[in-house]
Amino acid sequence: MSDIRLNAIFKTFGTTEVLRGIDLDIRAGEFLTLVGPSGCGKSTLLRIIAGLETQTSGDVEIAGTPVNHVRASDRDLAMVFQSYALYPHLTVRQNMATPLVLRDLTFWERAPIVGHALPGRRPKVKSLHAAVDDVAQVLKIEHLMDRKPGQLSGGQRQRVALGRAMVRKPVAFLMDEPLSNLDAALRVHMRSELAELHRSLGVTFIYVTHDQAEALTMSNRMAVMMDGDILQLGAPDEVYDDPKDRRVAEFVGSPKINMLPGRADGHGRVAALGAPLHRHVGLQDQDVTVGIRPEHLQLTTTQADNEGWPFRVTHKENMGADFFLHGTVNGSNHRMVARARPEDVAEVAIGHDVFLRAQSGKAMVFGGDDRRVYFAEGA
Amino acid sequence: MNNQVHPVREAIKHAVLILGALIVILPFYVMVSYSLKSPHEIESNTGGFFGAQEPMVDEYCVKLGNPRDACVETPVVYNYTQAFKKAPLLRYLLNGILVTASIFIIQVLVALPCAYALSKLKFWGRDFVFGLVMFCLLIPVHAIALPIYIMLAKIGLTNTYASLVIPWTISVFGIFLMRQFFMTVPDDLIDAARMDGMSEFSIIWKVMLPTAVPALLAFAIFSVVAHWNDYFWPRVAITGNRDLYTPPLGLREFKGDADGSIWGPMMATATIIVTPLIAAFLLAQRRFIEGITLSGMK
């Protein structure tokens, strides 16, 4: 069990800067997710940790030892790939045994005919097959052991790929979008299974995904990456409730947060599309952006004190437990989405005009530089 | 999709294909037929495909002083026994196997690492090197045959197995073909092998080679057919030593210079030479198609 530390990792491909000085401390045993849109550098960062890619500058440390010049296989990490990357010509058992065979047997013991004659080989092979069987049992794939990857479904291949990573008992698991080739239902199922696996193994997981839902549901901490930077690192609820950057607020959460243009007046009072907010910010006479998550909007049929926005419903999305109301703010082209309970929208039909109000204390203000601007205390 | 089959169009298509097939098969037909017939039937063009198989007298046997009765044989037996008696055909066949197998194995040993480097490793000048490979595809064998012969002669290698094998060990076509195939192998697979602790050479032999079996079979067909049937280069490189003759050179034994060619045994030899190729091709073809349909990487 050991920490993984990244110090000022830079990576450039030709003239494009992919990573711009990443500093990251990954705690032993945590489930850390690197999440961001495609092209943000998250996969490159993972490959640098794995040793499959070399950073342009900066250091990677595992358990306090720099591993910049250590081969990928000697870093004691295991990786699960998006395409699973199973050896197509080997059976499931052979696939899972491969990392152990390569690690535990000497060159001569692996040799085709000579190897079998060596005395030390038999006990080693026996113990590694026992290890493979143990993992197969945990993953419930014992009945697949003699099949080839081509004869497995996507979910089964996924398990085998996990198994191949698990047999090594590595310092950390690196996962590069392992669920994105699965269908939606299986993906949701595997989310909880992976999280459980993490808890029972107690090993560090570093998980790369572009799906913010996976990051929110599984991780202890998530790092939101964009354009080669980590914008925010924190527990999922912290990142969701308290985004430090407009891009983070927009990326995390589904449906997306509503962003309205607003302005802070001379007293720091913010109004968005004509509707004033209750509290003050420390900015004066500046354009700002006001973000309100769909679940923080309240539906009313009358407008009180000029608060809230007149809203025309253009689409009603039934999610079962709740409804999403899509529409535009009257008098502007701004689209908004509000989440409501079914009983609140029973009377609301497409084309109706209603009012949306931000729940008090839930709106977020972002300055012109995309950074979060906090409300003044007690105001 | 339009599944309607127009009968006339189909008939024309088939007619053209049948005509093409006939043109291709006709020489084989003649070869097999001649290998079954007596010299008289061949010269007078009688006897149909199989010949009458009437017992004939082997004139050469009689000339050696044997009684006429002892020299009577059926044509098919005569042709095929002569094929092995008149020339050491078995030896030639073994030579052929030795040479084509050596060539193919060494070509694979060279082409796979090259193709791997050209498709999966990033290094400075890679595209330029690949350009050179493509350029080498344009050089005709006959253009460089003489320089190669002179080089081999200078180091005293003519009339050896080495002279038959060495010029063909680097197959740019093989490198090109395997490189194109390796391009389709996902990078993740190689990264997974690296994470598992394989060296780059292990990756080539334990991951790339097994996944490349269909492409290797395709290459094997090209390579083996080309070198098994090659007449030109063995004729250049083997000048005196008949023990090194490959099967196509063996055919020359039946080309009588003054007393006319001995067609029956010659065609029997030719039949014997092409049979293993046809058998191998039919076998490989099945595996080849299986390989293509089963190779699901994802």
PDB file of C-alpha atoms in Angstrom, chain A residues 47 50 52 71-73 77-79 81-83 85-89 98-99 102 110 157 164 168 174, chain B residues 122 186-200 202 206-207 210-211 294 296-298:
ATOM      1  CA  ARG A  47      -0.362   6.416 -19.141  1.00  0.00           C
ATOM      2  CA  ALA A  50       1.617   3.547 -15.804  1.00  0.00           C
ATOM      3  CA  LEU A  52       3.582   3.660 -20.991  1.00  0.00           C
ATOM      4  CA  ARG A  71       9.719   0.222 -16.856  1.00  0.00           C
ATOM      5  CA  ALA A  72       5.934  -0.066 -16.875  1.00  0.00           C
ATOM      6  CA  SER A  73       6.012  -3.709 -15.804  1.00  0.00           C
ATOM      7  CA  LEU A  77       0.713  -1.371 -11.338  1.00  0.00           C
ATOM      8  CA  ALA A  78      -2.044  -3.109 -13.253  1.00  0.00           C
ATOM      9  CA  MET A  79      -4.096  -1.525 -15.969  1.00  0.00           C
ATOM     10  CA  PHE A  81      -8.081  -0.896 -20.857  1.00  0.00           C
ATOM     11  CA  GLN A  82     -11.173   0.394 -22.580  1.00  0.00           C
ATOM     12  CA  SER A  83     -10.923  -2.264 -25.278  1.00  0.00           C
ATOM     13  CA  ALA A  85      -6.919  -5.741 -24.593  1.00  0.00           C
ATOM     14  CA  LEU A  86      -7.154  -9.457 -23.908  1.00  0.00           C
ATOM     15  CA  TYR A  87      -4.808 -11.701 -25.857  1.00  0.00           C
ATOM     16  CA  PRO A  88      -7.168 -13.069 -28.514  1.00  0.00           C
ATOM     17  CA  HIS A  89      -5.258 -16.325 -29.014  1.00  0.00           C
ATOM     18  CA  THR A  98       0.189 -14.237 -18.238  1.00  0.00           C
ATOM     19  CA  PRO A  99       1.253 -11.423 -15.878  1.00  0.00           C
ATOM     20  CA  LEU A 102       6.059 -13.259 -16.688  1.00  0.00           C
ATOM     21  CA  ARG A 110       9.240 -20.004 -19.353  1.00  0.00           C
ATOM     22  CA  ARG A 157     -14.432  -9.714 -21.230  1.00  0.00           C
ATOM     23  CA  ARG A 164      -5.905 -10.204 -15.275  1.00  0.00           C
ATOM     24  CA  ARG A 168      -0.867  -9.499  -9.694  1.00  0.00           C
ATOM     25  CA  LEU A 174      -5.204   2.004 -13.374  1.00  0.00           C
TER      26      LEU A 174
ATOM     27  CA  LYS B 122       7.654   5.762 -32.600  1.00  0.00           C
ATOM     28  CA  PRO B 186      -5.061  -2.114 -31.213  1.00  0.00           C
ATOM     29  CA  ASP B 187      -2.325  -0.271 -29.310  1.00  0.00           C
ATOM     30  CA  ASP B 188      -4.032  -1.235 -26.069  1.00  0.00           C
ATOM     31  CA  LEU B 189      -3.087  -4.858 -26.643  1.00  0.00           C
ATOM     32  CA  ILE B 190       0.580  -3.941 -26.848  1.00  0.00           C
ATOM     33  CA  ASP B 191       0.340  -1.677 -23.825  1.00  0.00           C
ATOM     34  CA  ALA B 192      -1.353  -4.476 -21.897  1.00  0.00           C
ATOM     35  CA  ALA B 193       1.505  -6.795 -22.812  1.00  0.00           C
ATOM     36  CA  ARG B 194       3.993  -4.175 -21.650  1.00  0.00           C
ATOM     37  CA  MET B 195       2.157  -3.798 -18.361  1.00  0.00           C
ATOM     38  CA  ASP B 196       2.219  -7.580 -17.984  1.00  0.00           C
ATOM     39  CA  GLY B 197       5.979  -7.436 -18.256  1.00  0.00           C
ATOM     40  CA  MET B 198       6.722  -8.563 -21.796  1.00  0.00           C
ATOM     41  CA  SER B 199       9.809  -7.290 -23.542  1.00  0.00           C
ATOM     42  CA  GLU B 200       9.386  -5.826 -27.012  1.00  0.00           C
ATOM     43  CA  SER B 202       8.260 -11.137 -26.492  1.00  0.00           C
ATOM     44  CA  LYS B 206       3.932 -13.996 -28.256  1.00  0.00           C
ATOM     45  CA  VAL B 207       1.313 -11.372 -29.060  1.00  0.00           C
ATOM     46  CA  PRO B 210      -0.385 -15.305 -32.978  1.00  0.00           C
ATOM     47  CA  THR B 211      -2.744 -12.486 -33.868  1.00  0.00           C
ATOM     48  CA  LEU B 294     -12.548 -15.649 -36.397  1.00  0.00           C
ATOM     49  CA  GLY B 296     -12.361 -10.650 -33.685  1.00  0.00           C
ATOM     50  CA  MET B 297     -10.055  -8.327 -31.841  1.00  0.00           C
ATOM     51  CA  LYS B 298     -12.791  -6.429 -30.127  1.00  0.00           C
TER      52      LYS B 298
END
